[in-house]
mmCIF file of C-alpha atoms in Angstrom:
data_model
loop_
_atom_site.group_PDB
_atom_site.id
_atom_site.type_symbol
_atom_site.label_atom_id
_atom_site.label_comp_id
_atom_site.label_asym_id
_atom_site.label_seq_id
_atom_site.Cartn_x
_atom_site.Cartn_y
_atom_site.Cartn_z
ATOM 1 C CA UNK N 1 88.902 128.102 194.114
ATOM 2 C CA UNK N 2 90.375 130.737 191.790
ATOM 3 C CA UNK N 3 88.749 131.789 188.531
ATOM 4 C CA UNK N 4 91.446 130.114 186.424
ATOM 5 C CA UNK N 5 90.946 126.843 188.323
ATOM 6 C CA UNK N 6 87.184 127.015 187.859
ATOM 7 C CA UNK N 7 87.652 127.639 184.149
ATOM 8 C CA UNK N 8 89.969 124.649 183.837
ATOM 9 C CA UNK N 9 87.567 122.425 185.769
ATOM 10 C CA UNK N 10 84.699 123.561 183.562
ATOM 11 C CA UNK N 11 86.747 122.740 180.457
ATOM 12 C CA UNK N 12 87.541 119.253 181.758
ATOM 13 C CA UNK N 13 83.889 118.553 182.586
ATOM 14 C CA UNK N 14 82.867 119.819 179.137
ATOM 15 C CA UNK N 15 85.433 117.567 177.422
ATOM 16 C CA UNK N 16 84.225 114.483 179.267
ATOM 17 C CA UNK N 17 80.635 115.361 178.421
ATOM 18 C CA UNK N 18 81.527 115.734 174.726
ATOM 19 C CA UNK N 19 83.469 112.467 174.752
ATOM 20 C CA UNK N 20 80.560 110.588 176.300
ATOM 21 C CA UNK N 21 78.017 112.105 173.893
ATOM 22 C CA UNK N 22 80.190 111.193 170.898
ATOM 23 C CA UNK N 23 80.508 107.588 172.056
ATOM 24 C CA UNK N 24 76.804 107.366 172.928
ATOM 25 C CA UNK N 25 75.886 108.335 169.344
ATOM 26 C CA UNK N 26 77.290 105.039 168.106
ATOM 27 C CA UNK N 27 74.713 102.341 167.283
ATOM 28 C CA UNK N 28 74.200 99.933 170.168
ATOM 29 C CA UNK N 29 76.241 102.012 172.662
ATOM 30 C CA UNK N 30 74.281 102.713 175.830
ATOM 31 C CA UNK N 31 74.941 105.773 177.954
ATOM 32 C CA UNK N 32 76.495 103.604 180.660
ATOM 33 C CA UNK N 33 78.787 101.924 178.116
ATOM 34 C CA UNK N 34 79.782 105.319 176.711
ATOM 35 C CA UNK N 35 80.706 106.647 180.165
ATOM 36 C CA UNK N 36 82.595 103.451 180.954
ATOM 37 C CA UNK N 37 84.503 103.589 177.652
ATOM 38 C CA UNK N 38 85.666 107.196 178.158
ATOM 39 C CA UNK N 39 86.644 106.674 181.809
ATOM 40 C CA UNK N 40 88.503 103.391 181.205
ATOM 41 C CA UNK N 41 90.487 104.925 178.324
ATOM 42 C CA UNK N 42 91.678 107.708 180.618
ATOM 43 C CA UNK N 43 92.381 105.678 183.738
ATOM 44 C CA UNK N 44 93.915 102.584 182.161
ATOM 45 C CA UNK N 45 95.570 103.926 179.000
ATOM 46 C CA UNK N 46 96.148 107.652 179.612
ATOM 47 C CA UNK N 47 93.913 108.595 176.679
ATOM 48 C CA UNK N 48 91.669 111.567 177.452
ATOM 49 C CA UNK N 49 88.134 112.143 176.137
ATOM 50 C CA UNK N 50 89.196 114.290 173.172
ATOM 51 C CA UNK N 51 91.603 111.631 171.925
ATOM 52 C CA UNK N 52 89.020 108.949 172.732
ATOM 53 C CA UNK N 53 86.813 110.621 170.122
ATOM 54 C CA UNK N 54 89.667 111.404 167.709
ATOM 55 C CA UNK N 55 90.840 107.776 167.670
ATOM 56 C CA UNK N 56 87.247 106.475 167.663
ATOM 57 C CA UNK N 57 88.058 104.144 170.537
ATOM 58 C CA UNK N 58 84.337 103.539 171.015
ATOM 59 C CA UNK N 59 84.459 101.467 167.798
ATOM 60 C CA UNK N 60 87.736 99.683 168.637
ATOM 61 C CA UNK N 61 88.066 96.561 170.806
ATOM 62 C CA UNK N 62 89.570 97.537 174.150
ATOM 63 C CA UNK N 63 92.511 95.164 173.738
ATOM 64 C CA UNK N 64 93.675 97.391 170.850
ATOM 65 C CA UNK N 65 93.637 100.609 172.902
ATOM 66 C CA UNK N 66 97.096 99.996 174.372
ATOM 67 C CA UNK N 67 98.528 100.321 170.849
ATOM 68 C CA UNK N 68 97.410 103.956 170.549
ATOM 69 C CA UNK N 69 100.045 106.587 171.321
ATOM 70 C CA UNK N 70 99.664 110.110 172.696
ATOM 71 C CA UNK N 71 101.797 112.832 171.106
ATOM 72 C CA UNK N 72 103.548 114.398 174.100
ATOM 73 C CA UNK N 73 104.785 111.184 175.767
ATOM 74 C CA UNK N 74 105.985 109.957 172.374
ATOM 75 C CA UNK N 75 107.868 113.198 171.752
ATOM 76 C CA UNK N 76 109.830 112.634 174.960
ATOM 77 C CA UNK N 77 110.936 109.297 173.526
ATOM 78 C CA UNK N 78 111.816 110.914 170.186
ATOM 79 C CA UNK N 79 113.990 113.490 171.943
ATOM 80 C CA UNK N 80 115.880 110.705 173.702
ATOM 81 C CA UNK N 81 116.533 108.523 170.664
ATOM 82 C CA UNK N 82 117.301 111.276 168.121
ATOM 83 C CA UNK N 83 120.692 112.982 168.265
ATOM 84 C CA UNK N 84 120.420 116.583 169.623
ATOM 85 C CA UNK N 85 122.754 118.055 166.989
ATOM 86 C CA UNK N 86 120.739 116.639 164.108
ATOM 87 C CA UNK N 87 117.473 117.534 165.823
ATOM 88 C CA UNK N 88 118.664 121.135 165.910
ATOM 89 C CA UNK N 89 119.276 121.057 162.152
ATOM 90 C CA UNK N 90 115.763 119.786 161.449
ATOM 91 C CA UNK N 91 114.209 122.408 163.764
ATOM 92 C CA UNK N 92 116.087 125.322 162.183
ATOM 93 C CA UNK N 93 114.646 125.767 158.689
ATOM 94 C CA UNK N 94 117.710 127.668 157.457
ATOM 95 C CA UNK N 95 120.143 125.045 158.720
ATOM 96 C CA UNK N 96 117.958 122.349 157.205
ATOM 97 C CA UNK N 97 117.889 124.165 153.862
ATOM 98 C CA UNK N 98 121.691 124.384 153.849
ATOM 99 C CA UNK N 99 121.858 120.686 154.780
ATOM 100 C CA UNK N 100 119.655 119.814 151.798
ATOM 101 C CA UNK N 101 121.861 121.824 149.439
ATOM 102 C CA UNK N 102 125.017 120.174 150.772
ATOM 103 C CA UNK N 103 123.533 116.695 150.385
ATOM 104 C CA UNK N 104 121.784 117.357 147.038
ATOM 105 C CA UNK N 105 118.331 116.720 148.479
ATOM 106 C CA UNK N 106 115.519 118.292 146.489
ATOM 107 C CA UNK N 107 113.855 121.080 148.488
ATOM 108 C CA UNK N 108 112.140 124.444 147.942
ATOM 109 C CA UNK N 109 114.639 127.225 147.060
ATOM 110 C CA UNK N 110 114.825 130.207 149.404
ATOM 111 C CA UNK N 111 114.305 133.642 147.840
ATOM 112 C CA UNK N 112 115.505 135.446 150.970
ATOM 113 C CA UNK N 113 115.400 135.317 154.753
ATOM 114 C CA UNK N 114 115.154 137.775 157.623
ATOM 115 C CA UNK N 115 117.029 136.362 160.591
ATOM 116 C CA UNK N 116 117.571 138.115 163.925
ATOM 117 C CA UNK N 117 120.187 135.506 164.886
ATOM 118 C CA UNK N 118 122.144 134.735 161.711
ATOM 119 C CA UNK N 119 125.221 132.516 161.863
ATOM 120 C CA UNK N 120 128.125 135.019 161.875
ATOM 121 C CA UNK N 121 130.442 132.457 160.293
ATOM 122 C CA UNK N 122 128.229 131.202 157.490
ATOM 123 C CA UNK N 123 126.128 134.115 156.260
ATOM 124 C CA UNK N 124 124.386 132.895 153.132
ATOM 125 C CA UNK N 125 123.601 135.127 150.189
ATOM 126 C CA UNK N 126 119.855 134.813 150.793
ATOM 127 C CA UNK N 127 120.009 136.767 154.079
ATOM 128 C CA UNK N 128 118.660 140.327 153.916
ATOM 129 C CA UNK N 129 119.475 142.997 156.478
ATOM 130 C CA UNK N 130 117.724 146.038 155.036
ATOM 131 C CA UNK N 131 114.657 147.041 153.091
ATOM 132 C CA UNK N 132 116.859 147.687 150.031
ATOM 133 C CA UNK N 133 118.203 144.110 150.147
ATOM 134 C CA UNK N 134 114.647 142.839 150.511
ATOM 135 C CA UNK N 135 113.319 144.793 147.545
ATOM 136 C CA UNK N 136 116.164 143.622 145.293
ATOM 137 C CA UNK N 137 115.529 139.982 146.188
ATOM 138 C CA UNK N 138 111.790 140.245 145.647
ATOM 139 C CA UNK N 139 112.120 142.169 142.373
ATOM 140 C CA UNK N 140 114.299 139.385 140.983
ATOM 141 C CA UNK N 141 112.168 136.604 142.440
ATOM 142 C CA UNK N 142 108.909 134.830 141.587
ATOM 143 C CA UNK N 143 105.540 136.579 141.550
ATOM 144 C CA UNK N 144 104.018 134.317 144.225
ATOM 145 C CA UNK N 145 105.667 133.806 147.588
ATOM 146 C CA UNK N 146 105.105 131.720 150.706
ATOM 147 C CA UNK N 147 106.480 133.325 153.867
ATOM 148 C CA UNK N 148 106.924 131.271 157.045
ATOM 149 C CA UNK N 149 108.640 131.567 160.414
ATOM 150 C CA UNK N 150 112.140 130.093 160.707
ATOM 151 C CA UNK N 151 111.190 128.290 163.915
ATOM 152 C CA UNK N 152 107.489 127.921 163.128
ATOM 153 C CA UNK N 153 105.462 124.722 163.401
ATOM 154 C CA UNK N 154 102.184 123.489 161.902
ATOM 155 C CA UNK N 155 102.064 126.417 159.470
ATOM 156 C CA UNK N 156 101.375 128.851 162.326
ATOM 157 C CA UNK N 157 102.017 132.443 161.241
ATOM 158 C CA UNK N 158 102.693 131.561 157.603
ATOM 159 C CA UNK N 159 101.113 133.573 154.798
ATOM 160 C CA UNK N 160 101.341 134.047 151.046
ATOM 161 C CA UNK N 161 101.972 137.125 148.907
ATOM 162 C CA UNK N 162 101.399 137.785 145.199
ATOM 163 C CA UNK N 163 102.860 140.489 142.946
ATOM 164 C CA UNK N 164 100.786 142.080 140.195
ATOM 165 C CA UNK N 165 102.104 143.163 136.804
ATOM 166 C CA UNK N 166 102.543 146.729 138.090
ATOM 167 C CA UNK N 167 104.583 145.542 141.095
ATOM 168 C CA UNK N 168 101.917 145.792 143.788
ATOM 169 C CA UNK N 169 101.977 143.018 146.373
ATOM 170 C CA UNK N 170 98.785 141.504 147.799
ATOM 171 C CA UNK N 171 99.045 139.760 151.183
ATOM 172 C CA UNK N 172 96.792 139.095 154.191
ATOM 173 C CA UNK N 173 94.042 141.342 152.841
ATOM 174 C CA UNK N 174 96.480 144.216 152.219
ATOM 175 C CA UNK N 175 98.130 145.772 149.182
ATOM 176 C CA UNK N 176 101.420 147.607 148.937
ATOM 177 C CA UNK N 177 104.947 147.862 147.623
ATOM 178 C CA UNK N 178 107.773 145.456 148.384
ATOM 179 C CA UNK N 179 108.903 147.928 151.043
ATOM 180 C CA UNK N 180 105.436 147.847 152.618
ATOM 181 C CA UNK N 181 105.547 144.046 152.639
ATOM 182 C CA UNK N 182 108.938 144.223 154.372
ATOM 183 C CA UNK N 183 107.526 146.538 157.046
ATOM 184 C CA UNK N 184 104.595 144.156 157.503
ATOM 185 C CA UNK N 185 106.886 141.153 158.045
ATOM 186 C CA UNK N 186 109.023 143.077 160.540
ATOM 187 C CA UNK N 187 105.953 144.190 162.479
ATOM 188 C CA UNK N 188 104.439 140.701 162.382
ATOM 189 C CA UNK N 189 107.695 139.095 163.479
ATOM 190 C CA UNK N 190 107.163 140.391 167.040
ATOM 191 C CA UNK N 191 109.302 138.165 169.295
ATOM 192 C CA UNK N 192 109.950 135.526 166.644
ATOM 193 C CA UNK N 193 113.389 134.873 165.223
ATOM 194 C CA UNK N 194 112.601 135.694 161.594
ATOM 195 C CA UNK N 195 111.106 134.700 158.254
ATOM 196 C CA UNK N 196 111.927 132.479 155.303
ATOM 197 C CA UNK N 197 110.613 133.589 151.913
ATOM 198 C CA UNK N 198 110.118 130.885 149.283
ATOM 199 C CA UNK N 199 108.368 130.523 145.977
ATOM 200 C CA UNK N 200 104.772 129.477 146.441
ATOM 201 C CA UNK N 201 104.361 126.093 144.794
ATOM 202 C CA UNK N 202 101.308 124.335 143.424
ATOM 203 C CA UNK N 203 100.586 120.626 143.777
ATOM 204 C CA UNK N 204 101.038 118.281 140.837
ATOM 205 C CA UNK N 205 98.281 118.666 138.250
ATOM 206 C CA UNK N 206 96.911 115.197 139.099
ATOM 207 C CA UNK N 207 96.550 116.217 142.766
ATOM 208 C CA UNK N 208 95.003 119.651 142.266
ATOM 209 C CA UNK N 209 91.452 118.213 141.972
ATOM 210 C CA UNK N 210 91.671 116.943 145.582
ATOM 211 C CA UNK N 211 93.249 120.108 146.997
ATOM 212 C CA UNK N 212 91.862 123.551 147.676
ATOM 213 C CA UNK N 213 93.231 126.185 145.256
ATOM 214 C CA UNK N 214 94.813 128.023 148.197
ATOM 215 C CA UNK N 215 97.128 125.416 149.674
ATOM 216 C CA UNK N 216 99.986 123.085 148.841
ATOM 217 C CA UNK N 217 98.967 119.705 150.245
ATOM 218 C CA UNK N 218 101.908 117.675 151.509
ATOM 219 C CA UNK N 219 102.578 114.153 152.653
ATOM 220 C CA UNK N 220 103.772 113.242 156.114
ATOM 221 C CA UNK N 221 106.147 110.343 155.478
ATOM 222 C CA UNK N 222 107.638 108.689 158.567
ATOM 223 C CA UNK N 223 110.920 106.834 158.223
ATOM 224 C CA UNK N 224 112.802 104.807 160.815
ATOM 225 C CA UNK N 225 116.194 103.141 161.064
ATOM 226 C CA UNK N 226 115.720 99.391 161.038
ATOM 227 C CA UNK N 227 118.854 97.248 161.142
ATOM 228 C CA UNK N 228 120.824 100.390 160.360
ATOM 229 C CA UNK N 229 118.902 101.218 157.170
ATOM 230 C CA UNK N 230 116.179 103.869 156.698
ATOM 231 C CA UNK N 231 112.778 102.398 155.929
ATOM 232 C CA UNK N 232 109.427 104.028 155.266
ATOM 233 C CA UNK N 233 106.966 103.215 158.033
ATOM 234 C CA UNK N 234 103.919 105.372 157.196
ATOM 235 C CA UNK N 235 102.708 107.878 154.636
ATOM 236 C CA UNK N 236 99.673 110.153 154.956
ATOM 237 C CA UNK N 237 98.500 112.775 152.444
ATOM 238 C CA UNK N 238 97.183 116.057 153.876
ATOM 239 C CA UNK N 239 94.614 117.841 151.727
ATOM 240 C CA UNK N 240 93.761 121.490 152.455
ATOM 241 C CA UNK N 241 90.170 122.686 152.423
ATOM 242 C CA UNK N 242 88.869 126.245 152.156
ATOM 243 C CA UNK N 243 90.944 129.401 151.748
ATOM 244 C CA UNK N 244 93.740 128.573 154.190
ATOM 245 C CA UNK N 245 97.225 127.963 152.814
ATOM 246 C CA UNK N 246 98.237 125.444 155.506
ATOM 247 C CA UNK N 247 97.448 121.733 155.256
ATOM 248 C CA UNK N 248 97.937 120.820 158.925
ATOM 249 C CA UNK N 249 95.344 118.483 160.476
ATOM 250 C CA UNK N 250 95.479 119.920 164.027
ATOM 251 C CA UNK N 251 93.671 116.957 165.590
ATOM 252 C CA UNK N 252 90.765 117.570 163.201
ATOM 253 C CA UNK N 253 90.293 121.226 164.160
ATOM 254 C CA UNK N 254 91.576 122.650 160.857
ATOM 255 C CA UNK N 255 88.859 121.050 158.726
ATOM 256 C CA UNK N 256 91.551 119.673 156.395
ATOM 257 C CA UNK N 257 91.489 116.103 155.132
ATOM 258 C CA UNK N 258 94.019 113.297 155.514
ATOM 259 C CA UNK N 259 94.302 109.954 153.747
ATOM 260 C CA UNK N 260 96.478 106.917 154.379
ATOM 261 C CA UNK N 261 98.813 105.921 151.542
ATOM 262 C CA UNK N 262 99.632 102.338 150.542
ATOM 263 C CA UNK N 263 103.421 102.181 150.800
ATOM 264 C CA UNK N 264 103.840 99.789 147.889
ATOM 265 C CA UNK N 265 101.543 101.398 145.343
ATOM 266 C CA UNK N 266 101.060 105.003 146.498
ATOM 267 C CA UNK N 267 97.276 104.528 146.297
ATOM 268 C CA UNK N 268 95.076 106.573 148.641
ATOM 269 C CA UNK N 269 92.589 105.199 151.142
ATOM 270 C CA UNK N 270 89.391 107.183 151.807
ATOM 271 C CA UNK N 271 89.902 110.681 153.138
ATOM 272 C CA UNK N 272 89.279 111.331 156.834
ATOM 273 C CA UNK N 273 87.933 114.572 158.282
ATOM 274 C CA UNK N 274 86.236 115.882 161.402
ATOM 275 C CA UNK N 275 82.660 117.024 160.949
ATOM 276 C CA UNK N 276 83.277 119.634 163.665
ATOM 277 C CA UNK N 277 86.107 122.124 164.228
ATOM 278 C CA UNK N 278 85.361 122.118 167.980
ATOM 279 C CA UNK N 279 85.281 118.394 168.755
ATOM 280 C CA UNK N 280 86.647 115.394 166.816
ATOM 281 C CA UNK N 281 83.812 113.765 164.884
ATOM 282 C CA UNK N 282 85.835 111.730 162.406
ATOM 283 C CA UNK N 283 84.341 110.121 159.333
ATOM 284 C CA UNK N 284 85.399 108.832 155.915
ATOM 285 C CA UNK N 285 84.970 110.752 152.673
ATOM 286 C CA UNK N 286 85.563 109.299 149.220
ATOM 287 C CA UNK N 287 85.373 112.684 147.491
ATOM 288 C CA UNK N 288 86.863 116.095 148.240
ATOM 289 C CA UNK N 289 84.024 118.165 149.781
ATOM 290 C CA UNK N 290 84.762 121.252 147.664
ATOM 291 C CA UNK N 291 85.867 119.886 144.300
ATOM 292 C CA UNK N 292 83.881 116.638 144.289
ATOM 293 C CA UNK N 293 86.930 114.784 142.939
ATOM 294 C CA UNK N 294 87.512 111.227 144.069
ATOM 295 C CA UNK N 295 90.154 110.602 146.713
ATOM 296 C CA UNK N 296 89.761 106.875 147.308
ATOM 297 C CA UNK N 297 91.892 104.798 144.951
ATOM 298 C CA UNK N 298 93.868 107.720 143.494
ATOM 299 C CA UNK N 299 97.481 106.738 142.779
ATOM 300 C CA UNK N 300 100.008 109.408 143.710
ATOM 301 C CA UNK N 301 102.344 110.483 140.885
ATOM 302 C CA UNK N 302 106.124 110.033 141.274
ATOM 303 C CA UNK N 303 105.591 107.546 144.102
ATOM 304 C CA UNK N 304 108.778 105.552 143.496
ATOM 305 C CA UNK N 305 110.769 108.787 143.226
ATOM 306 C CA UNK N 306 109.256 110.013 146.498
ATOM 307 C CA UNK N 307 110.185 106.818 148.328
ATOM 308 C CA UNK N 308 113.751 107.045 147.067
ATOM 309 C CA UNK N 309 113.949 110.721 148.051
ATOM 310 C CA UNK N 310 112.919 110.268 151.688
ATOM 311 C CA UNK N 311 115.160 107.233 152.168
ATOM 312 C CA UNK N 312 118.116 109.173 150.753
ATOM 313 C CA UNK N 313 117.199 112.186 152.910
ATOM 314 C CA UNK N 314 117.140 110.039 156.043
ATOM 315 C CA UNK N 315 120.496 108.533 155.065
ATOM 316 C CA UNK N 316 121.946 112.050 155.351
ATOM 317 C CA UNK N 317 120.948 111.983 159.061
ATOM 318 C CA UNK N 318 122.427 108.665 160.238
ATOM 319 C CA UNK N 319 122.064 109.624 163.920
ATOM 320 C CA UNK N 320 118.286 110.176 163.732
ATOM 321 C CA UNK N 321 116.350 106.988 164.498
ATOM 322 C CA UNK N 322 113.148 108.343 163.012
ATOM 323 C CA UNK N 323 111.987 111.384 161.036
ATOM 324 C CA UNK N 324 108.603 112.716 159.955
ATOM 325 C CA UNK N 325 109.168 114.233 156.514
ATOM 326 C CA UNK N 326 106.864 116.810 154.908
ATOM 327 C CA UNK N 327 106.996 116.133 151.179
ATOM 328 C CA UNK N 328 105.255 117.938 148.334
ATOM 329 C CA UNK N 329 104.612 116.427 144.909
ATOM 330 C CA UNK N 330 104.761 119.092 142.208
ATOM 331 C CA UNK N 331 104.803 118.799 138.422
ATOM 332 C CA UNK N 332 108.574 118.334 138.426
ATOM 333 C CA UNK N 333 108.535 115.565 141.044
ATOM 334 C CA UNK N 334 108.710 115.225 144.844
ATOM 335 C CA UNK N 335 110.500 117.767 147.048
ATOM 336 C CA UNK N 336 111.264 117.819 150.758
ATOM 337 C CA UNK N 337 109.546 120.732 152.476
ATOM 338 C CA UNK N 338 110.586 120.112 156.091
ATOM 339 C CA UNK N 339 111.916 117.438 158.436
ATOM 340 C CA UNK N 340 110.475 116.775 161.899
ATOM 341 C CA UNK N 341 112.509 114.840 164.442
ATOM 342 C CA UNK N 342 109.704 115.145 167.032
ATOM 343 C CA UNK N 343 106.569 114.599 165.002
ATOM 344 C CA UNK N 344 102.896 114.216 165.902
ATOM 345 C CA UNK N 345 101.507 110.723 165.672
ATOM 346 C CA UNK N 346 97.771 111.413 165.775
ATOM 347 C CA UNK N 347 97.346 111.828 161.998
ATOM 348 C CA UNK N 348 98.910 108.398 161.457
ATOM 349 C CA UNK N 349 96.483 106.749 163.847
ATOM 350 C CA UNK N 350 93.464 108.613 162.496
ATOM 351 C CA UNK N 351 94.390 107.940 158.860
ATOM 352 C CA UNK N 352 95.134 104.244 159.386
ATOM 353 C CA UNK N 353 92.350 103.738 161.955
ATOM 354 C CA UNK N 354 94.637 101.949 164.401
ATOM 355 C CA UNK N 355 97.324 102.480 166.989
ATOM 356 C CA UNK N 356 100.953 102.454 165.886
ATOM 357 C CA UNK N 357 102.839 101.523 169.079
ATOM 358 C CA UNK N 358 103.831 98.110 167.730
ATOM 359 C CA UNK N 359 105.306 99.748 164.608
ATOM 360 C CA UNK N 360 107.376 102.119 166.764
ATOM 361 C CA UNK N 361 108.436 99.640 169.457
ATOM 362 C CA UNK N 362 112.045 99.911 168.279
ATOM 363 C CA UNK N 363 112.051 103.525 169.498
ATOM 364 C CA UNK N 364 110.864 102.585 172.972
ATOM 365 C CA UNK N 365 113.480 99.848 173.176
ATOM 366 C CA UNK N 366 116.223 102.251 172.112
ATOM 367 C CA UNK N 367 115.125 104.908 174.616
ATOM 368 C CA UNK N 368 115.722 102.459 177.488
ATOM 369 C CA UNK N 369 119.304 101.697 176.461
#
């Protein structure tokens, strides 16, 4: 057996051991029951040991396990039911930005963009092709920026930059001129398509006590077409912790918090977080671990406006059966950050403590037609 195969086998054995230990920690769960629970979840429902722990299946009746979904198989369904042309718009952050402008959907303005593959027909004024263009855009722009990859996902590669009174930019532990920042982005771009530069926003003042000072926490709001009309199916608030600027949950590995949102009232359920970055050990928290501010029972500001915004945004994509919207609530109201036509489902199931297959059955039915 080759070294790579041995390493993979060792990883699998380690995962099953961690899954069994996590289940065995539960009151009244014998070692035999823990082993049986992990093995049955994998063999009968296609849910591996890591997801067994993430979804806390050891505390769920087995008849409910079939309602839990796994991301990758679901994404295959989403690709089938969502129109490819519209999916391409949601994946391309520049195309999506232009779509929002055309349809008067509130989103974050673009300061500038570096794009290796710009549309030769529609070359927007925010595109920069030289360091001089870049410096002019930044000099006229805001003092705090958020810079992310055009085709990036889950906040990977994104970073922030801040300009001092004397024009020096601070970013990723470095300091330099606008030209130095440009050189840094070009070097960091590597094989990626390019960067979008936007103003760095802060969460609404009522939400800042449950967010780290470094990140803009957003909501994942899932909408679906039911009887031809967009409806909100789920909403989950993501709350960043620590010094990172991203709010992604990453199956619990990021250390960030999530909380289910009541769709009628906009009131938060208890926060949910993993006690370990290496293995999902999910538990409830009523208070933000850094600020001590209460999460449970907090009513989100501008909730009615947010619901109207995402429904109107989905109406602009009539050939998408479902969308996972990333929405920020700032002092001026809600704004769409991104749209995801193939979204992860794990944060929904962790936040709501249940599987969501029955809620998404209309997608499976459509994928068979």
